[in-house]
Short mmCIF file of N, CA, C and O in Angstrom, two decimals:
data_model
loop_
_atom_site.label_atom_id
_atom_site.label_comp_id
_atom_site.label_asym_id
_atom_site.label_seq_id
_atom_site.Cartn_x
_atom_site.Cartn_y
_atom_site.Cartn_z
N MET E 1 93.75 115.78 91.01
CA MET E 1 94.34 114.84 91.94
C MET E 1 95.39 114.02 91.19
O MET E 1 95.21 113.69 90.03
N GLY E 2 96.49 113.67 91.86
CA GLY E 2 97.57 112.90 91.24
C GLY E 2 97.23 111.43 91.10
O GLY E 2 96.12 110.99 91.38
N LYS E 3 98.22 110.68 90.69
CA LYS E 3 98.07 109.23 90.54
C LYS E 3 98.64 108.52 91.75
O LYS E 3 99.58 109.00 92.38
N CYS E 4 98.07 107.37 92.05
CA CYS E 4 98.69 106.54 93.08
C CYS E 4 99.82 105.76 92.41
O CYS E 4 99.89 105.69 91.19
N GLY E 5 100.73 105.25 93.21
CA GLY E 5 101.85 104.52 92.64
C GLY E 5 102.79 103.99 93.71
O GLY E 5 102.43 103.88 94.87
N TYR E 6 104.01 103.69 93.29
CA TYR E 6 105.00 103.12 94.20
C TYR E 6 106.28 103.94 94.18
O TYR E 6 106.56 104.68 93.25
N LYS E 7 107.06 103.77 95.24
CA LYS E 7 108.41 104.30 95.32
C LYS E 7 109.30 103.17 95.82
O LYS E 7 108.89 102.39 96.69
N ILE E 8 110.49 103.08 95.26
CA ILE E 8 111.47 102.12 95.74
C ILE E 8 112.42 102.86 96.68
O ILE E 8 112.90 103.94 96.35
N LYS E 9 112.62 102.28 97.83
CA LYS E 9 113.47 102.87 98.86
C LYS E 9 114.62 101.92 99.19
O LYS E 9 114.51 100.72 98.98
N LYS E 10 115.69 102.49 99.72
CA LYS E 10 116.84 101.69 100.14
C LYS E 10 117.02 101.87 101.65
O LYS E 10 116.97 102.99 102.16
N HIS E 11 117.21 100.74 102.35
CA HIS E 11 117.38 100.77 103.80
C HIS E 11 118.42 99.73 104.18
O HIS E 11 118.24 98.53 103.88
N ASN E 12 119.50 100.16 104.80
CA ASN E 12 120.58 99.25 105.23
C ASN E 12 121.08 98.37 104.09
O ASN E 12 121.31 97.17 104.27
N GLY E 13 121.21 98.95 102.91
CA GLY E 13 121.74 98.23 101.76
C GLY E 13 120.75 97.33 101.05
O GLY E 13 121.10 96.65 100.09
N LYS E 14 119.51 97.28 101.51
CA LYS E 14 118.47 96.46 100.88
C LYS E 14 117.37 97.37 100.33
O LYS E 14 117.25 98.52 100.73
N TYR E 15 116.56 96.82 99.44
CA TYR E 15 115.53 97.59 98.75
C TYR E 15 114.13 97.08 99.11
O TYR E 15 113.93 95.88 99.29
N TYR E 16 113.19 98.00 99.16
CA TYR E 16 111.78 97.65 99.32
C TYR E 16 110.96 98.66 98.52
O TYR E 16 111.43 99.74 98.18
N PHE E 17 109.72 98.27 98.21
CA PHE E 17 108.83 99.23 97.56
C PHE E 17 107.69 99.56 98.51
O PHE E 17 107.31 98.75 99.36
N ALA E 18 107.19 100.77 98.38
CA ALA E 18 106.06 101.23 99.17
C ALA E 18 105.00 101.78 98.21
O ALA E 18 105.34 102.33 97.17
N LEU E 19 103.74 101.60 98.56
CA LEU E 19 102.63 102.11 97.76
C LEU E 19 102.10 103.39 98.39
O LEU E 19 102.01 103.50 99.61
N TYR E 20 101.75 104.34 97.52
CA TYR E 20 101.28 105.65 97.97
C TYR E 20 99.96 105.99 97.29
O TYR E 20 99.81 105.78 96.09
N PRO E 21 99.01 106.56 98.05
CA PRO E 21 97.73 106.94 97.46
C PRO E 21 97.86 108.19 96.59
O PRO E 21 98.86 108.92 96.67
N SER E 22 96.87 108.44 95.79
CA SER E 22 96.90 109.57 94.86
C SER E 22 96.87 110.92 95.59
O SER E 22 97.39 111.90 95.09
N ASN E 23 96.30 110.97 96.78
CA ASN E 23 96.16 112.26 97.47
C ASN E 23 97.31 112.58 98.43
O ASN E 23 97.33 113.65 99.02
N ASN E 24 98.28 111.67 98.60
CA ASN E 24 99.38 111.95 99.52
C ASN E 24 100.58 111.06 99.20
O ASN E 24 100.64 109.92 99.64
N HIS E 25 101.52 111.58 98.46
CA HIS E 25 102.70 110.81 98.07
C HIS E 25 103.76 110.78 99.16
O HIS E 25 104.88 110.34 98.93
N LYS E 26 103.43 111.25 100.34
CA LYS E 26 104.37 111.21 101.46
C LYS E 26 103.97 110.17 102.51
O LYS E 26 104.77 109.76 103.31
N GLN E 27 102.70 109.77 102.52
CA GLN E 27 102.23 108.81 103.51
C GLN E 27 101.93 107.48 102.83
O GLN E 27 100.91 107.33 102.15
N ARG E 28 102.80 106.53 103.01
CA ARG E 28 102.62 105.23 102.35
C ARG E 28 101.50 104.44 103.00
O ARG E 28 101.24 104.57 104.19
N ILE E 29 100.87 103.63 102.17
CA ILE E 29 99.80 102.77 102.70
C ILE E 29 100.34 101.42 103.12
O ILE E 29 99.67 100.68 103.82
N GLY E 30 101.55 101.11 102.72
CA GLY E 30 102.19 99.86 103.10
C GLY E 30 103.49 99.70 102.37
O GLY E 30 103.82 100.50 101.49
N GLN E 31 104.25 98.68 102.78
CA GLN E 31 105.54 98.44 102.13
C GLN E 31 105.81 96.96 102.01
O GLN E 31 105.23 96.14 102.72
N SER E 32 106.72 96.64 101.11
CA SER E 32 107.11 95.26 100.89
C SER E 32 108.18 94.84 101.88
O SER E 32 108.75 95.67 102.60
N LYS E 33 108.49 93.57 101.87
CA LYS E 33 109.66 93.10 102.60
C LYS E 33 110.89 93.66 101.89
O LYS E 33 110.78 94.25 100.81
N GLU E 34 112.06 93.47 102.46
CA GLU E 34 113.29 93.98 101.85
C GLU E 34 113.90 92.93 100.91
O GLU E 34 113.83 91.73 101.17
N TYR E 35 114.52 93.43 99.84
CA TYR E 35 115.16 92.59 98.83
C TYR E 35 116.64 92.96 98.73
O TYR E 35 117.02 94.10 98.96
N GLN E 36 117.45 91.99 98.35
CA GLN E 36 118.90 92.19 98.28
C GLN E 36 119.31 93.18 97.18
O GLN E 36 120.24 93.95 97.37
N THR E 37 118.62 93.14 96.04
CA THR E 37 119.02 93.98 94.91
C THR E 37 117.84 94.80 94.40
O THR E 37 116.67 94.46 94.64
N LEU E 38 118.17 95.85 93.67
CA LEU E 38 117.15 96.69 93.06
C LEU E 38 116.33 95.88 92.05
O LEU E 38 115.11 96.01 91.99
N GLU E 39 116.98 95.04 91.29
CA GLU E 39 116.27 94.21 90.29
C GLU E 39 115.28 93.27 90.96
O GLU E 39 114.17 93.08 90.46
N GLU E 40 115.66 92.65 92.08
CA GLU E 40 114.73 91.78 92.82
C GLU E 40 113.51 92.57 93.28
O GLU E 40 112.38 92.07 93.21
N CYS E 41 113.74 93.79 93.72
CA CYS E 41 112.64 94.63 94.19
C CYS E 41 111.70 94.98 93.04
O CYS E 41 110.48 94.91 93.18
N LYS E 42 112.26 95.34 91.90
CA LYS E 42 111.43 95.65 90.72
C LYS E 42 110.62 94.44 90.29
O LYS E 42 109.44 94.56 89.93
N THR E 43 111.23 93.27 90.33
CA THR E 43 110.52 92.04 89.98
C THR E 43 109.41 91.77 90.99
O THR E 43 108.32 91.31 90.63
N ALA E 44 109.66 92.09 92.25
CA ALA E 44 108.67 91.86 93.31
C ALA E 44 107.43 92.71 93.12
O ALA E 44 106.33 92.30 93.49
N ILE E 45 107.57 93.89 92.54
CA ILE E 45 106.41 94.75 92.28
C ILE E 45 105.46 94.06 91.32
O ILE E 45 104.25 94.00 91.56
N VAL E 46 105.99 93.51 90.26
CA VAL E 46 105.17 92.79 89.28
C VAL E 46 104.59 91.54 89.92
O VAL E 46 103.41 91.21 89.74
N SER E 47 105.40 90.84 90.69
CA SER E 47 104.94 89.63 91.37
C SER E 47 103.81 89.94 92.35
O SER E 47 102.84 89.19 92.44
N PHE E 48 103.92 91.06 93.04
CA PHE E 48 102.87 91.46 93.98
C PHE E 48 101.57 91.75 93.24
O PHE E 48 100.49 91.31 93.65
N ARG E 49 101.65 92.48 92.13
CA ARG E 49 100.46 92.76 91.32
C ARG E 49 99.79 91.45 90.88
O ARG E 49 98.59 91.28 91.01
N ASN E 50 100.59 90.52 90.39
CA ASN E 50 100.04 89.23 89.95
C ASN E 50 99.43 88.46 91.11
O ASN E 50 98.38 87.83 90.96
N PHE E 51 100.08 88.51 92.26
CA PHE E 51 99.58 87.84 93.46
C PHE E 51 98.21 88.37 93.85
O PHE E 51 97.29 87.61 94.13
N ILE E 52 98.05 89.69 93.83
CA ILE E 52 96.76 90.31 94.16
C ILE E 52 95.70 89.91 93.13
O ILE E 52 94.60 89.47 93.48
N ASN E 53 96.02 90.07 91.86
CA ASN E 53 95.05 89.76 90.81
C ASN E 53 94.71 88.28 90.74
O ASN E 53 93.54 87.91 90.61
N ASP E 54 95.70 87.42 90.82
CA ASP E 54 95.47 85.98 90.70
C ASP E 54 94.64 85.42 91.85
O ASP E 54 93.91 84.45 91.68
N ASN E 55 94.76 86.03 93.02
CA ASN E 55 94.07 85.51 94.21
C ASN E 55 92.84 86.32 94.60
O ASN E 55 92.21 86.04 95.61
N LYS E 56 92.50 87.35 93.80
CA LYS E 56 91.31 88.18 94.06
C LYS E 56 91.30 88.67 95.51
O LYS E 56 90.31 88.55 96.22
N LEU E 57 92.43 89.25 95.95
CA LEU E 57 92.59 89.62 97.36
C LEU E 57 91.96 90.98 97.66
O LEU E 57 92.63 91.96 97.92
N ASP E 58 90.62 90.99 97.66
CA ASP E 58 89.90 92.22 98.00
C ASP E 58 89.40 92.20 99.44
O ASP E 58 88.77 93.13 99.90
N LYS E 59 89.67 91.13 100.17
CA LYS E 59 89.28 91.02 101.58
C LYS E 59 90.20 90.00 102.25
O LYS E 59 90.95 89.28 101.59
N ALA E 60 90.16 89.96 103.56
CA ALA E 60 91.00 89.01 104.30
C ALA E 60 90.71 87.59 103.82
O ALA E 60 89.56 87.18 103.71
N THR E 61 91.75 86.88 103.48
CA THR E 61 91.64 85.53 102.94
C THR E 61 92.60 84.64 103.72
O THR E 61 93.78 84.94 103.81
N SER E 62 92.09 83.58 104.27
CA SER E 62 92.92 82.69 105.08
C SER E 62 94.18 82.25 104.33
O SER E 62 94.11 81.77 103.21
N GLY E 63 95.32 82.50 104.94
CA GLY E 63 96.59 82.07 104.38
C GLY E 63 97.25 83.07 103.46
O GLY E 63 98.44 82.97 103.20
N LYS E 64 96.52 84.07 102.94
CA LYS E 64 97.10 84.99 101.97
C LYS E 64 97.01 86.45 102.40
O LYS E 64 97.86 87.25 102.04
N LEU E 65 95.98 86.81 103.12
CA LEU E 65 95.80 88.19 103.57
C LEU E 65 95.21 88.15 104.97
O LEU E 65 94.16 87.58 105.19
N HIS E 66 95.93 88.75 105.90
CA HIS E 66 95.50 88.76 107.29
C HIS E 66 95.28 90.18 107.77
O HIS E 66 96.00 91.10 107.37
N ILE E 67 94.32 90.33 108.67
CA ILE E 67 94.12 91.58 109.40
C ILE E 67 94.44 91.29 110.86
O ILE E 67 93.91 90.34 111.43
N ASN E 68 95.32 92.09 111.42
CA ASN E 68 95.69 91.95 112.82
C ASN E 68 95.29 93.21 113.55
O ASN E 68 95.27 94.29 112.96
N SER E 69 95.04 93.08 114.85
CA SER E 69 94.81 94.28 115.66
C SER E 69 95.79 94.27 116.82
O SER E 69 96.18 93.22 117.31
N LYS E 70 96.20 95.47 117.19
CA LYS E 70 97.09 95.66 118.34
C LYS E 70 96.49 96.75 119.19
O LYS E 70 95.98 97.74 118.68
N ASN E 71 96.56 96.57 120.49
CA ASN E 71 96.10 97.60 121.39
C ASN E 71 97.27 98.53 121.67
O ASN E 71 98.24 98.13 122.29
N GLU E 72 97.19 99.75 121.18
CA GLU E 72 98.26 100.74 121.33
C GLU E 72 97.73 101.93 122.11
O GLU E 72 96.87 102.66 121.62
N ASN E 73 98.24 102.11 123.31
CA ASN E 73 97.81 103.21 124.17
C ASN E 73 96.29 103.23 124.34
O ASN E 73 95.65 104.26 124.17
N THR E 74 95.74 102.09 124.66
CA THR E 74 94.30 101.86 124.89
C THR E 74 93.43 102.06 123.64
O THR E 74 92.22 102.12 123.75
N ILE E 75 94.05 102.15 122.48
CA ILE E 75 93.31 102.26 121.22
C ILE E 75 93.68 101.07 120.35
O ILE E 75 94.86 100.79 120.15
N ASN E 76 92.68 100.37 119.84
CA ASN E 76 92.97 99.28 118.91
C ASN E 76 93.39 99.85 117.57
O ASN E 76 92.78 100.80 117.08
N ARG E 77 94.42 99.29 116.99
CA ARG E 77 94.89 99.65 115.66
C ARG E 77 94.84 98.40 114.80
O ARG E 77 95.14 97.31 115.27
N TYR E 78 94.48 98.56 113.53
CA TYR E 78 94.33 97.44 112.62
C TYR E 78 95.37 97.52 111.51
O TYR E 78 95.59 98.57 110.92
N TYR E 79 95.99 96.39 111.25
CA TYR E 79 97.05 96.27 110.25
C TYR E 79 96.72 95.11 109.32
O TYR E 79 96.05 94.16 109.72
N PHE E 80 97.21 95.18 108.09
CA PHE E 80 97.06 94.03 107.20
C PHE E 80 98.43 93.58 106.74
O PHE E 80 99.40 94.33 106.76
N LYS E 81 98.48 92.32 106.33
CA LYS E 81 99.71 91.78 105.75
C LYS E 81 99.34 90.73 104.71
O LYS E 81 98.40 89.97 104.87
N TYR E 82 100.08 90.77 103.61
CA TYR E 82 99.92 89.81 102.53
C TYR E 82 100.99 88.74 102.70
O TYR E 82 102.16 89.07 102.93
N ILE E 83 100.58 87.50 102.57
CA ILE E 83 101.49 86.38 102.83
C ILE E 83 101.54 85.47 101.61
O ILE E 83 100.50 85.05 101.08
N LYS E 84 102.76 85.16 101.17
CA LYS E 84 102.96 84.26 100.05
C LYS E 84 104.00 83.22 100.48
O LYS E 84 105.08 83.59 100.94
N ASN E 85 103.66 81.97 100.33
CA ASN E 85 104.54 80.88 100.74
C ASN E 85 105.00 81.04 102.19
O ASN E 85 106.18 80.90 102.51
N ASN E 86 104.06 81.37 103.07
CA ASN E 86 104.31 81.53 104.51
C ASN E 86 105.27 82.66 104.85
O ASN E 86 105.87 82.68 105.92
N GLU E 87 105.44 83.62 103.96
CA GLU E 87 106.33 84.75 104.19
C GLU E 87 105.56 86.05 103.96
O GLU E 87 104.82 86.18 102.98
N ILE E 88 105.71 87.01 104.85
CA ILE E 88 105.06 88.31 104.69
C ILE E 88 105.76 89.04 103.55
O ILE E 88 106.97 89.26 103.60
N ILE E 89 105.00 89.40 102.51
CA ILE E 89 105.60 90.07 101.36
C ILE E 89 105.22 91.55 101.29
O ILE E 89 105.88 92.33 100.62
N PHE E 90 104.14 91.94 101.96
CA PHE E 90 103.69 93.33 101.96
C PHE E 90 102.86 93.54 103.21
O PHE E 90 102.09 92.67 103.60
N PHE E 91 103.01 94.71 103.86
CA PHE E 91 102.29 94.93 105.11
C PHE E 91 102.00 96.41 105.33
O PHE E 91 102.68 97.27 104.79
N ARG E 92 101.02 96.65 106.16
CA ARG E 92 100.63 98.01 106.57
C ARG E 92 101.54 98.44 107.70
O ARG E 92 101.70 97.71 108.67
N THR E 93 102.14 99.60 107.60
CA THR E 93 103.09 100.07 108.60
C THR E 93 102.47 101.00 109.63
O THR E 93 103.01 101.15 110.72
N ILE E 94 101.36 101.62 109.31
CA ILE E 94 100.67 102.52 110.24
C ILE E 94 99.26 101.96 110.44
O ILE E 94 98.56 101.66 109.47
N GLY E 95 98.85 101.82 111.68
CA GLY E 95 97.56 101.18 111.97
C GLY E 95 96.36 102.07 111.67
O GLY E 95 96.41 103.29 111.83
N TYR E 96 95.30 101.43 111.22
CA TYR E 96 94.01 102.10 111.05
C TYR E 96 93.30 102.13 112.39
O TYR E 96 93.41 101.19 113.18
N GLY E 97 92.50 103.16 112.64
CA GLY E 97 91.77 103.28 113.89
C GLY E 97 90.59 102.34 114.02
O GLY E 97 90.23 101.94 115.12
N VAL E 98 90.00 101.96 112.89
CA VAL E 98 88.86 101.03 112.92
C VAL E 98 89.05 99.96 111.85
O VAL E 98 89.67 100.19 110.82
N ARG E 99 88.49 98.79 112.12
CA ARG E 99 88.63 97.66 111.21
C ARG E 99 88.07 97.96 109.82
O ARG E 99 88.64 97.58 108.81
N LYS E 100 86.95 98.68 109.76
CA LYS E 100 86.32 99.01 108.49
C LYS E 100 87.28 99.81 107.59
O LYS E 100 87.35 99.58 106.39
N SER E 101 88.04 100.73 108.17
CA SER E 101 89.01 101.50 107.39
C SER E 101 90.11 100.60 106.85
O SER E 101 90.58 100.78 105.72
N CYS E 102 90.53 99.63 107.65
CA CYS E 102 91.53 98.67 107.20
C CYS E 102 91.02 97.88 106.00
O CYS E 102 91.71 97.71 105.00
N ILE E 103 89.80 97.42 106.10
CA ILE E 103 89.18 96.67 104.99
C ILE E 103 89.05 97.55 103.75
O ILE E 103 89.32 97.11 102.63
N ASN E 104 88.69 98.81 103.93
CA ASN E 104 88.61 99.74 102.80
C ASN E 104 89.98 99.93 102.16
O ASN E 104 90.09 100.05 100.94
N GLY E 105 91.04 99.99 102.96
CA GLY E 105 92.40 100.10 102.43
C GLY E 105 92.76 98.89 101.58
O GLY E 105 93.35 99.03 100.50
N ILE E 106 92.39 97.73 102.02
CA ILE E 106 92.62 96.49 101.27
C ILE E 106 91.86 96.53 99.94
O ILE E 106 92.41 96.20 98.89
N LYS E 107 90.62 96.96 99.98
CA LYS E 107 89.81 97.04 98.76
C LYS E 107 90.41 98.03 97.76
O LYS E 107 90.41 97.78 96.56
N ARG E 108 90.93 99.17 98.26
CA ARG E 108 91.54 100.16 97.36
C ARG E 108 92.79 99.58 96.69
O ARG E 108 93.03 99.85 95.50
N ILE E 109 93.58 98.83 97.42
CA ILE E 109 94.75 98.20 96.81
C ILE E 109 94.29 97.26 95.70
O ILE E 109 94.81 97.29 94.58
N TYR E 110 93.29 96.44 95.99
CA TYR E 110 92.78 95.48 95.00
C TYR E 110 92.24 96.21 93.77
O TYR E 110 92.57 95.85 92.63
N GLU E 111 91.43 97.24 93.98
CA GLU E 111 90.80 97.95 92.87
C GLU E 111 91.82 98.71 92.01
O GLU E 111 91.61 98.89 90.82
N LYS E 112 92.90 99.19 92.61
CA LYS E 112 93.86 100.03 91.90
C LYS E 112 95.24 99.39 91.79
O LYS E 112 96.22 100.10 91.56
N ILE E 113 95.33 98.07 91.92
CA ILE E 113 96.64 97.43 91.95
C ILE E 113 97.45 97.70 90.67
O ILE E 113 98.66 97.91 90.74
N ASP E 114 96.80 97.75 89.54
CA ASP E 114 97.53 98.04 88.30
C ASP E 114 98.13 99.45 88.33
O ASP E 114 99.28 99.65 87.96
N GLU E 115 97.34 100.42 88.78
CA GLU E 115 97.84 101.79 88.87
C GLU E 115 98.95 101.89 89.91
O GLU E 115 99.99 102.51 89.68
N TYR E 116 98.76 101.26 91.08
CA TYR E 116 99.79 101.30 92.12
C TYR E 116 101.11 100.73 91.64
O TYR E 116 102.17 101.25 91.98
N THR E 117 101.07 99.67 90.87
CA THR E 117 102.31 98.96 90.51
C THR E 117 102.87 99.36 89.15
O THR E 117 103.93 98.88 88.77
N ASN E 118 102.20 100.24 88.44
CA ASN E 118 102.71 100.71 87.15
C ASN E 118 103.24 102.15 87.19
O ASN E 118 103.92 102.58 86.27
N ASN E 119 102.91 102.89 88.24
CA ASN E 119 103.32 104.29 88.33
C ASN E 119 104.48 104.47 89.30
O ASN E 119 104.29 104.42 90.51
N ASP E 120 105.65 104.68 88.74
CA ASP E 120 106.85 104.93 89.55
C ASP E 120 106.84 106.39 89.98
O ASP E 120 106.91 107.30 89.15
N LEU E 121 106.72 106.63 91.28
CA LEU E 121 106.64 107.99 91.81
C LEU E 121 107.98 108.52 92.28
O LEU E 121 108.06 109.63 92.82
N ASN E 122 109.06 107.78 92.05
CA ASN E 122 110.40 108.23 92.47
C ASN E 122 110.79 109.51 91.76
O ASN E 122 110.48 109.78 90.68
#
């Protein structure tokens, strides 16, 4: 099995990073907000790792990690978002079918944050 890691992408002249699991480097588990420059985006990867580690974000935490649900075509979908200084810095782009899977996704990010943010998969 491969390693999990990140890829930096460019969209409309701005940069963001996305995290990918070890078993599928095509399906991202989430992405960052957009940054003006490539250097800002690279700095944000380290900042995100520190944010996760410093705040022990292994579960929903008031003010820093939220789980939201949306009813999509009569099916509830669960999303997470990390918030720093009242700004969304990283979020889930594809909804989980059950809340427990969303929580497991959050735990995997926490447990493997060093691997996710140190392995450039570009």
